[in-house]
Amino acid sequence: MYDKGTMSTSKRRKLAYHHGDLERALIDSGLAVVKRSGIEALSLRAVARQAKVSHSAPYHHFSSKAELLAAVAAAGFDRMVEGIRQQTTGIGLDDPLEGLRAIGRGYVMFAVCHPSVFRLMFRPELTRPSKHPRLLAAETRAFRTLLETIVGAQQSGAIVGQDPRPPAAFAWSTVHGLAMLHLDGVFAETPVGQIDIQILASQINESIISGLKAHPWQ
Amino acid sequence: MYDKGTMSTSKRRKLAYHHGDLERALIDSGLAVVKRSGIEALSLRAVARQAKVSHSAPYHHFSSKAELLAAVAAAGFDRMVEGIRQQTTGIGLDDPLEGLRAIGRGYVMFAVCHPSVFRLMFRPELTRPSKHPRLLAAETRAFRTLLETIVGAQQSGAIVGQDPRPPAAFAWSTVHGLAMLHLDGVFAETPVGQIDIQILASQINESIISGLKAHPWQ
DNA sequence: TGTACATCAGTGAACGCGCGTTCACTGATGTAC
DNA sequence: TGTACATCAGTGAACGCGCGTTCACTGATGTAC
């Protein structure tokens, strides 16, 4: 392996696309394409085009289109976790319910800010078969954030029950459904449409808390 | 217009594909294709093939692929409403909370029983542009079922608040997210996976009720 | 340090594919007389 | 009732398209001597 630190900038740039950085560049290009043009436009060739590389170059880093898209989706999960973490910072760790509110806010906000990426993350037919281990890991990482907060709420007594999974599934389902129905424009076509999504999200966030506190999760 | 009632069976069958029934046949074929082979296989040509008709025949009934799929999706909404109604029958109208439970059960059950149809119903890019008015109407019809039950719960005092839309959005989001995450296999890849979907659904159904009752929807 | 060689990340032509859509047609149907 | 005609729901050939994938290649890189 060569040492990047000893190279001039121009040499590093020249090398960048010749030793391992194209993988990262393709993932970034995938995110860029899906953000700009949506999921339908997210073809292997479009990603290669965006990366200014021939359409056969990706095959040196991903064995198929599905694997490439899985890597892009995994990157999406990582960015969502990052966004949620930003909502969490500056919040006292002593209040797990505030942590839950932050997760809900972060989840919906990510979906609203990056709708196409969010859609890609939940489009399993695009990454199948051979669902990339990286995608699985990224999903698990995202879910663990929620799970740990629920455990904290249970240990502090804010939520009754021992098993964190059902209440976690409830909270996740609610924010996920809210985000999806909003992105799909379903609310806009019904009487709900007149309600601002941010206001609706915080109302629903509170009702998640209420549901978590009131229902005996045993 | 001719009178179908005066025709022999064989003549009616012969005519069936020549005067207006192909539209219905194509919608049924669309449902059949998507159920059998999934959304990816749902092309205009596949639907025509299923209906045993040339691939240009659909153009006499739908102006584009998007319009055909919109009609199929609308049929899906109608079947879901029908399924929910089956869950509702045999329940005392005096208890609106039981009505809410029935809607939640029916929603998740439809998604589990007809996963591909359910996915099609919430894939707006397949029916755009020119989203069929029929699809909009079917969506609205489905949502109204929920909205009216919420209104009943509010009038009976089971839920606090005047505006039925936010609590309806909350309930819908939760069952929708649960169904979607389950169908996408997201739960299966996390610790939640070990929980039976029916049990999880009824637990979450109860927590929706709790959230609806506890939270001041004003 | 200089040279010969192996490695391997790129290129671009080529493939076969099913797709959505168009179009001239044909033949069964309903209608006017 | 019988005949001539208009209508229109079907057919099937044809189009151009972008796609995923393969393959022989080339040229820059790192390595062995």
Coordinates of C-alpha atoms (C1' of nucleotides) in Angstrom, one line a residue:
Chain A
M1 CA 0.0 0.0 0.0
Y2 CA 1.2 3.5 -0.8
D3 CA 1.3 6.3 1.7
K4 CA -1.1 9.1 0.8
G5 CA 0.6 11.4 3.3
T6 CA 3.8 11.6 1.3
M7 CA 2.1 12.5 -2.0
S8 CA 1.5 15.9 -3.6
T9 CA -2.1 17.1 -3.9
S10 CA -2.2 16.6 -7.6
K11 CA -0.8 13.1 -7.4
R12 CA -3.2 12.2 -4.7
R13 CA -6.1 13.4 -6.8
K14 CA -4.8 11.5 -9.8
L15 CA -4.5 8.4 -7.7
A16 CA -7.7 8.9 -5.9
Y17 CA -9.8 7.2 -8.7
H18 CA -7.3 4.5 -9.2
H19 CA -7.0 2.9 -5.7
G20 CA -10.1 2.4 -3.8
D21 CA -11.7 5.8 -3.7
L22 CA -14.1 5.1 -6.5
E23 CA -16.2 3.0 -4.2
R24 CA -16.8 5.9 -2.0
A25 CA -17.3 8.2 -5.0
L26 CA -19.9 5.9 -6.4
I27 CA -21.9 5.8 -3.2
D28 CA -21.8 9.6 -3.0
S29 CA -22.8 9.8 -6.7
G30 CA -25.7 7.4 -6.0
L31 CA -26.9 9.7 -3.2
A32 CA -26.5 12.7 -5.5
V33 CA -28.5 11.1 -8.4
V34 CA -31.3 9.9 -6.2
K35 CA -31.6 13.3 -4.5
R36 CA -31.6 15.1 -7.8
S37 CA -33.7 12.9 -10.0
G38 CA -35.4 10.4 -7.7
I39 CA -35.5 6.6 -7.4
E40 CA -36.6 5.9 -11.0
A41 CA -33.5 7.6 -12.3
L42 CA -31.2 5.6 -10.1
S43 CA -29.6 3.3 -12.6
L44 CA -26.1 1.9 -12.5
R45 CA -25.2 3.9 -15.6
A46 CA -26.6 7.1 -14.2
V47 CA -24.4 6.7 -11.1
A48 CA -21.4 6.0 -13.2
R49 CA -22.2 9.1 -15.3
Q50 CA -22.5 11.2 -12.1
A51 CA -19.1 9.9 -11.0
K52 CA -17.6 10.8 -14.4
V53 CA -16.6 7.2 -15.0
S54 CA -17.5 4.6 -17.6
H55 CA -20.5 2.5 -16.9
S56 CA -18.5 -0.7 -16.5
A57 CA -16.1 0.8 -13.9
P58 CA -18.5 0.1 -11.0
Y59 CA -18.1 -3.6 -11.6
H60 CA -14.7 -3.4 -10.1
H61 CA -16.2 -2.4 -6.8
F62 CA -19.7 -3.9 -6.8
S63 CA -20.8 -7.2 -8.2
S64 CA -24.1 -5.9 -9.4
K65 CA -26.5 -3.0 -9.5
A66 CA -28.3 -4.3 -6.4
E67 CA -25.1 -4.3 -4.4
L68 CA -24.3 -0.8 -5.4
L69 CA -27.8 0.4 -4.5
A70 CA -27.5 -1.5 -1.2
A71 CA -24.3 0.4 -0.4
V72 CA -26.1 3.7 -1.2
A73 CA -29.0 2.8 1.0
A74 CA -26.6 1.9 3.8
A75 CA -25.0 5.3 3.5
G76 CA -28.5 6.8 3.8
F77 CA -29.1 4.9 7.1
D78 CA -25.8 6.2 8.4
R79 CA -26.8 9.8 7.5
M80 CA -30.1 9.4 9.2
V81 CA -28.5 8.1 12.4
E82 CA -26.2 11.1 12.2
G83 CA -29.2 13.4 11.8
I84 CA -30.9 11.8 14.8
R85 CA -27.8 12.2 16.8
Q86 CA -27.8 15.9 16.1
Q87 CA -31.3 16.1 17.5
T88 CA -30.2 14.2 20.6
T89 CA -27.2 16.4 21.4
G90 CA -27.8 19.1 24.0
I91 CA -30.5 17.0 25.7
G92 CA -30.0 15.9 29.2
L93 CA -29.4 12.2 29.3
D94 CA -31.4 12.0 32.5
D95 CA -34.7 12.3 30.6
P96 CA -35.2 9.3 28.3
L97 CA -38.6 10.7 27.1
E98 CA -36.8 13.7 25.7
G99 CA -34.5 11.3 23.9
L100 CA -37.5 9.6 22.3
R101 CA -38.9 13.0 21.2
A102 CA -35.5 13.8 19.6
I103 CA -35.5 10.5 17.7
G104 CA -39.0 11.1 16.4
R105 CA -38.1 14.6 15.3
G106 CA -34.9 13.4 13.7
Y107 CA -36.6 10.6 11.8
V108 CA -39.3 12.6 10.3
M109 CA -37.0 15.5 9.6
F110 CA -34.6 13.3 7.7
A111 CA -37.4 11.9 5.6
V112 CA -38.7 15.3 4.8
C113 CA -35.2 16.7 3.9
H114 CA -34.1 13.7 1.9
P115 CA -37.3 12.1 0.6
S116 CA -35.7 10.1 -2.3
V117 CA -32.9 8.7 -0.1
F118 CA -35.4 7.8 2.5
R119 CA -37.5 6.0 -0.1
L120 CA -34.5 4.1 -1.4
M121 CA -33.7 2.9 2.1
F122 CA -37.0 1.2 2.3
R123 CA -37.2 -0.3 -1.2
P124 CA -35.9 -3.9 -0.6
E125 CA -36.5 -5.1 -4.1
L126 CA -33.8 -2.7 -5.3
T127 CA -31.1 -4.3 -3.1
R128 CA -32.2 -7.9 -3.4
P129 CA -31.0 -10.6 -3.7
S130 CA -27.8 -10.6 -1.8
K131 CA -28.8 -7.8 0.5
H132 CA -25.5 -6.2 1.3
P133 CA -24.2 -6.9 4.9
R134 CA -23.4 -3.3 5.1
L135 CA -27.0 -2.4 4.7
L136 CA -28.1 -4.8 7.3
A137 CA -25.5 -3.4 9.7
A138 CA -26.6 0.2 9.0
E139 CA -30.2 -0.7 9.6
T140 CA -29.4 -2.5 12.9
R141 CA -27.3 0.5 14.0
A142 CA -30.2 2.8 13.4
F143 CA -32.7 0.6 15.2
R144 CA -30.3 0.2 18.2
T145 CA -30.4 3.9 18.8
L146 CA -34.1 3.7 19.4
L147 CA -33.9 0.4 21.3
E148 CA -31.4 1.8 23.8
T149 CA -33.5 4.9 24.5
I150 CA -36.5 2.7 25.2
V151 CA -34.5 0.6 27.5
G152 CA -33.4 3.7 29.4
A153 CA -37.1 4.8 29.6
Q154 CA -38.0 1.4 31.0
Q155 CA -35.2 1.4 33.6
S156 CA -36.1 4.9 34.7
G157 CA -39.7 3.8 35.1
A158 CA -41.1 6.2 32.5
I159 CA -42.4 3.2 30.5
V160 CA -43.8 0.1 32.1
G161 CA -42.5 -3.3 30.9
Q162 CA -39.3 -5.3 30.4
D163 CA -39.1 -6.1 26.7
P164 CA -38.1 -3.0 24.7
R165 CA -38.9 -4.5 21.3
P166 CA -42.7 -4.1 21.2
P167 CA -42.7 -0.4 22.3
A168 CA -39.8 0.2 20.0
A169 CA -41.7 -1.3 17.1
F170 CA -44.7 0.9 18.0
A171 CA -42.7 4.1 18.1
W172 CA -40.8 3.2 14.9
S173 CA -44.0 2.2 13.0
T174 CA -45.6 5.5 13.9
V175 CA -42.9 7.9 12.8
H176 CA -42.2 5.7 9.7
G177 CA -45.8 5.6 8.7
L178 CA -46.1 9.4 9.2
A179 CA -43.0 10.0 7.1
M180 CA -44.1 7.6 4.3
L181 CA -47.7 8.8 4.1
H182 CA -46.5 12.4 4.0
L183 CA -43.9 11.7 1.3
D184 CA -46.4 9.8 -0.8
G185 CA -48.7 12.8 -0.7
V186 CA -51.5 10.7 0.8
F187 CA -52.2 13.3 3.4
A188 CA -52.2 16.1 0.9
E189 CA -55.1 14.4 -0.9
T190 CA -57.2 14.0 2.2
P191 CA -58.6 16.5 4.7
V192 CA -55.4 16.0 6.8
G193 CA -53.5 17.8 4.1
Q194 CA -54.1 21.3 5.5
I195 CA -52.1 20.5 8.6
D196 CA -48.5 21.5 8.6
I197 CA -46.3 18.4 8.7
Q198 CA -44.0 19.8 11.5
I199 CA -47.0 20.5 13.8
L200 CA -48.5 17.2 13.0
A201 CA -45.2 15.4 13.7
S202 CA -44.9 17.0 17.1
Q203 CA -48.5 16.2 18.0
I204 CA -48.0 12.6 16.9
N205 CA -44.7 12.5 18.8
E206 CA -46.5 13.4 22.0
S207 CA -49.1 10.7 21.3
I208 CA -46.4 8.1 20.9
I209 CA -45.1 9.1 24.3
S210 CA -48.7 8.9 25.7
G211 CA -49.1 5.5 24.1
L212 CA -45.8 4.2 25.5
K213 CA -46.6 5.4 29.0
A214 CA -50.2 4.4 29.2
H215 CA -50.2 0.9 27.6
P216 CA -48.9 -2.0 29.7
W217 CA -46.2 -3.4 27.4
Q218 CA -46.0 -6.8 29.0
Chain B
M1 CA -76.4 0.2 -26.3
Y2 CA -77.2 -3.4 -26.6
D3 CA -79.1 -5.4 -23.9
K4 CA -77.0 -8.1 -22.4
G5 CA -80.0 -9.7 -20.8
T6 CA -81.4 -10.8 -24.1
M7 CA -78.2 -12.6 -25.3
S8 CA -77.3 -16.2 -25.0
T9 CA -74.4 -17.0 -22.7
S10 CA -72.0 -17.8 -25.5
K11 CA -72.8 -14.6 -27.3
R12 CA -72.4 -12.6 -24.1
R13 CA -69.0 -14.2 -23.5
K14 CA -68.0 -13.5 -27.1
L15 CA -69.1 -9.9 -26.7
A16 CA -67.6 -9.5 -23.3
Y17 CA -64.2 -8.5 -24.6
H18 CA -65.6 -6.4 -27.3
H19 CA -67.7 -3.9 -25.5
G20 CA -66.4 -2.5 -22.3
D21 CA -65.5 -5.5 -20.2
L22 CA -61.8 -5.4 -21.1
E23 CA -61.3 -2.5 -18.8
R24 CA -62.5 -4.5 -15.8
A25 CA -60.6 -7.6 -17.1
L26 CA -57.3 -5.5 -17.3
I27 CA -57.7 -4.3 -13.7
D28 CA -58.3 -7.8 -12.5
S29 CA -55.3 -9.0 -14.5
G30 CA -53.2 -6.2 -13.0
L31 CA -54.1 -7.4 -9.5
A32 CA -53.3 -11.0 -10.6
V33 CA -49.9 -10.1 -12.0
V34 CA -48.9 -8.1 -9.0
K35 CA -50.0 -10.7 -6.6
R36 CA -48.2 -13.5 -8.5
S37 CA -45.0 -11.7 -9.5
G38 CA -44.7 -8.5 -7.6
I39 CA -44.5 -4.9 -8.5
E40 CA -41.4 -5.2 -10.6
A41 CA -43.2 -7.5 -13.0
L42 CA -46.2 -5.2 -13.3
S43 CA -45.7 -3.9 -16.9
L44 CA -48.4 -2.9 -19.3
R45 CA -47.4 -5.8 -21.5
A46 CA -47.6 -8.3 -18.6
V47 CA -51.1 -7.2 -17.8
A48 CA -52.2 -7.5 -21.4
R49 CA -50.6 -11.0 -21.5
Q50 CA -52.5 -12.0 -18.4
A51 CA -55.7 -10.8 -19.9
K52 CA -54.9 -12.8 -23.1
V53 CA -55.0 -9.7 -25.2
S54 CA -52.5 -8.0 -27.4
H55 CA -50.2 -5.4 -25.7
S56 CA -51.8 -2.6 -27.6
A57 CA -55.4 -3.4 -26.7
P58 CA -55.1 -1.6 -23.3
Y59 CA -54.7 1.7 -25.1
H60 CA -58.3 1.6 -26.0
H61 CA -59.2 1.8 -22.3
F62 CA -56.3 3.6 -20.6
S63 CA -54.3 6.4 -22.1
S64 CA -51.0 5.2 -20.6
K65 CA -49.4 2.6 -18.3
A66 CA -49.6 5.0 -15.4
E67 CA -53.4 5.3 -15.8
L68 CA -53.8 1.5 -16.0
L69 CA -51.7 1.1 -12.8
A70 CA -53.7 3.8 -11.1
A71 CA -56.9 1.9 -11.8
V72 CA -55.3 -1.2 -10.4
A73 CA -54.2 0.6 -7.3
A74 CA -57.7 2.1 -6.9
A75 CA -59.1 -1.4 -7.0
G76 CA -56.7 -2.4 -4.3
F77 CA -58.0 0.4 -2.1
D78 CA -61.5 -0.7 -2.7
R79 CA -60.6 -4.3 -1.6
M80 CA -58.9 -3.0 1.5
V81 CA -62.0 -1.0 2.5
E82 CA -64.0 -4.2 1.9
G83 CA -61.7 -6.2 4.1
I84 CA -61.9 -3.6 6.8
R85 CA -65.6 -3.6 6.6
Q86 CA -65.6 -7.3 7.2
Q87 CA -63.6 -6.7 10.4
T88 CA -66.2 -4.1 11.4
T89 CA -69.3 -6.2 10.9
G90 CA -70.6 -8.0 14.0
I91 CA -69.3 -5.2 16.2
G92 CA -71.7 -3.1 18.3
L93 CA -71.8 0.4 16.8
D94 CA -72.1 1.8 20.4
D95 CA -68.4 1.2 21.0
P96 CA -66.3 3.4 18.7
L97 CA -63.0 2.1 20.2
E98 CA -63.9 -1.4 19.0
G99 CA -64.4 0.1 15.6
L100 CA -60.9 1.5 15.7
R101 CA -59.5 -1.9 16.7
A102 CA -61.3 -3.4 13.8
I103 CA -59.9 -0.9 11.3
G104 CA -56.4 -1.5 12.6
R105 CA -56.8 -5.2 12.4
G106 CA -58.2 -5.0 8.9
Y107 CA -55.5 -2.7 7.6
V108 CA -52.6 -4.8 8.8
M109 CA -54.3 -8.0 7.7
F110 CA -54.9 -6.7 4.2
A111 CA -51.2 -5.7 3.9
V112 CA -50.1 -9.1 5.1
C113 CA -52.5 -11.0 2.9
H114 CA -51.9 -8.9 -0.3
P115 CA -48.4 -7.5 0.2
S116 CA -47.7 -6.6 -3.4
V117 CA -51.1 -4.9 -3.9
F118 CA -50.5 -3.0 -0.8
R119 CA -47.2 -1.8 -2.0
L120 CA -48.6 -0.8 -5.4
M121 CA -51.2 1.3 -3.6
F122 CA -48.5 3.4 -2.0
R123 CA -46.1 3.8 -4.9
P124 CA -47.1 7.2 -6.3
E125 CA -44.4 7.3 -9.0
L126 CA -46.1 4.4 -10.8
T127 CA -49.4 6.3 -11.2
R128 CA -47.9 9.8 -11.9
P129 CA -48.4 12.1 -13.6
S130 CA -52.2 12.3 -14.2
K131 CA -53.0 10.4 -11.0
H132 CA -56.3 8.8 -11.9
P133 CA -59.3 10.5 -10.2
R134 CA -60.5 7.0 -9.4
L135 CA -57.5 6.4 -7.3
L136 CA -57.9 9.6 -5.4
A137 CA -61.6 8.8 -4.8
A138 CA -60.7 5.3 -3.6
E139 CA -58.1 6.7 -1.2
T140 CA -60.5 9.2 0.2
R141 CA -63.1 6.6 0.7
A142 CA -60.7 4.5 2.7
F143 CA -59.6 7.4 4.8
R144 CA -63.2 8.5 5.5
T145 CA -63.9 5.1 7.1
L146 CA -61.2 5.9 9.7
L147 CA -62.2 9.6 10.0
E148 CA -65.8 8.8 10.8
T149 CA -64.9 6.3 13.5
I150 CA -62.7 8.9 15.1
V151 CA -65.5 11.4 15.0
G152 CA -67.7 8.8 16.7
A153 CA -65.1 8.3 19.4
Q154 CA -64.8 12.0 20.0
Q155 CA -68.6 12.5 20.2
S156 CA -68.9 9.6 22.7
G157 CA -66.2 11.2 24.8
A158 CA -63.8 8.2 24.4
I159 CA -61.3 10.6 22.8
V160 CA -60.8 14.2 23.8
G161 CA -60.7 16.9 21.1
Q162 CA -62.8 18.3 18.3
D163 CA -60.6 17.9 15.2
P164 CA -60.6 14.3 14.0
R165 CA -57.7 14.7 11.6
P166 CA -54.7 14.7 13.8
P167 CA -55.8 11.6 15.7
A168 CA -56.7 9.9 12.5
A169 CA -53.3 10.7 11.0
F170 CA -51.7 9.2 14.1
A171 CA -53.7 6.0 14.0
W172 CA -53.2 5.7 10.2
S173 CA -49.5 6.4 10.4
T174 CA -49.0 3.7 13.1
V175 CA -50.7 0.8 11.3
H176 CA -49.3 1.9 8.0
G177 CA -45.7 2.0 9.3
L178 CA -46.2 -1.3 11.0
A179 CA -47.4 -2.9 7.8
M180 CA -44.7 -1.4 5.7
L181 CA -41.8 -2.2 8.0
H182 CA -43.1 -5.7 8.3
L183 CA -43.5 -6.2 4.6
D184 CA -40.1 -4.7 3.9
G185 CA -38.6 -7.3 6.2
V186 CA -37.1 -4.6 8.4
F187 CA -38.4 -6.2 11.6
A188 CA -37.1 -9.6 10.5
E189 CA -33.6 -8.2 10.4
T190 CA -33.7 -6.7 13.9
P191 CA -34.4 -8.2 17.3
V192 CA -38.1 -7.4 16.8
G193 CA -38.2 -10.2 14.2
Q194 CA -38.9 -12.9 16.6
I195 CA -42.3 -11.4 17.6
D196 CA -45.3 -12.7 15.7
I197 CA -46.8 -10.0 13.5
Q198 CA -50.3 -10.7 14.6
I199 CA -49.4 -10.4 18.3
L200 CA -47.3 -7.3 17.6
A201 CA -50.2 -5.8 15.7
S202 CA -52.7 -6.3 18.5
Q203 CA -50.3 -4.9 21.0
I204 CA -49.7 -1.9 18.9
N205 CA -53.4 -1.5 18.2
E206 CA -53.9 -1.2 21.9
S207 CA -51.2 1.4 22.3
I208 CA -52.8 3.4 19.5
I209 CA -56.0 3.4 21.6
S210 CA -54.0 4.4 24.6
G211 CA -52.3 7.2 22.7
L212 CA -55.6 8.4 21.4
K213 CA -57.2 8.5 24.8
A214 CA -54.3 10.0 26.8
H215 CA -53.1 12.7 24.5
P216 CA -55.1 16.0 24.4
W217 CA -55.7 16.3 20.7
Q218 CA -56.5 20.0 20.7
Chain C
dT1 C1' 18.6 3.7 -9.0
dG2 C1' 17.0 1.4 -13.3
dT3 C1' 14.6 -2.1 -15.7
dA4 C1' 11.2 -5.9 -16.5
dC5 C1' 7.2 -7.6 -15.2
dA6 C1' 2.7 -8.5 -12.9
dT7 C1' -1.4 -6.4 -11.2
dC8 C1' -5.6 -4.3 -11.7
dA9 C1' -8.7 -0.2 -12.0
dG10 C1' -10.1 1.9 -15.6
dT11 C1' -12.3 2.1 -21.0
dG12 C1' -15.6 1.6 -24.7
dA13 C1' -17.8 -1.5 -28.0
dA14 C1' -21.1 -4.9 -28.1
dC15 C1' -24.9 -8.1 -26.5
dG16 C1' -29.7 -9.1 -25.8
dC17 C1' -33.7 -7.6 -23.3
dG18 C1' -38.4 -6.1 -22.3
dC19 C1' -40.3 -2.0 -22.2
dG20 C1' -44.0 1.9 -23.6
dT21 C1' -46.0 3.7 -27.4
dT22 C1' -47.6 4.2 -32.3
dC23 C1' -49.9 2.9 -36.5
dA24 C1' -52.1 0.9 -40.3
dC25 C1' -55.0 -2.9 -40.4
dT26 C1' -59.3 -6.1 -39.8
dG27 C1' -63.3 -7.8 -38.6
dA28 C1' -67.2 -8.1 -35.7
dT29 C1' -70.8 -5.1 -34.1
dG30 C1' -74.8 -1.8 -34.2
dT31 C1' -77.6 1.2 -37.1
dA32 C1' -80.1 3.4 -41.0
dC33 C1' -82.9 2.5 -44.6
Chain D
dT1 C1' -86.2 -9.0 -42.7
dG2 C1' -82.2 -7.9 -45.6
dT3 C1' -78.5 -5.0 -47.2
dA4 C1' -74.9 -1.2 -47.0
dC5 C1' -72.4 1.4 -44.1
dA6 C1' -70.1 3.5 -40.0
dT7 C1' -68.0 2.5 -35.7
dC8 C1' -64.6 1.0 -32.9
dA9 C1' -62.3 -2.7 -30.0
dG10 C1' -59.2 -5.6 -31.2
dT11 C1' -54.3 -7.2 -33.8
dG12 C1' -49.4 -7.5 -34.7
dA13 C1' -45.4 -5.4 -36.8
dA14 C1' -42.4 -1.8 -35.9
dC15 C1' -40.0 2.1 -33.5
dG16 C1' -36.4 3.8 -30.4
dC17 C1' -34.9 3.6 -25.7
dG18 C1' -32.0 2.9 -21.7
dC19 C1' -30.9 -0.7 -19.2
dG20 C1' -27.5 -4.5 -16.9
dT21 C1' -23.9 -7.1 -18.0
dT22 C1' -19.8 -9.0 -20.5
dC23 C1' -15.3 -8.7 -22.6
dA24 C1' -11.0 -7.8 -24.7
dC25 C1' -8.3 -3.9 -24.2
dT26 C1' -4.8 -0.3 -22.1
dG27 C1' -2.2 2.0 -19.3
dA28 C1' -0.8 3.6 -14.9
dT29 C1' 0.8 1.6 -10.6
dG30 C1' 3.6 -1.2 -7.3
dT31 C1' 7.1 -4.8 -6.9
dA32 C1' 11.1 -7.9 -7.7
dC33 C1' 15.6 -8.0 -9.0

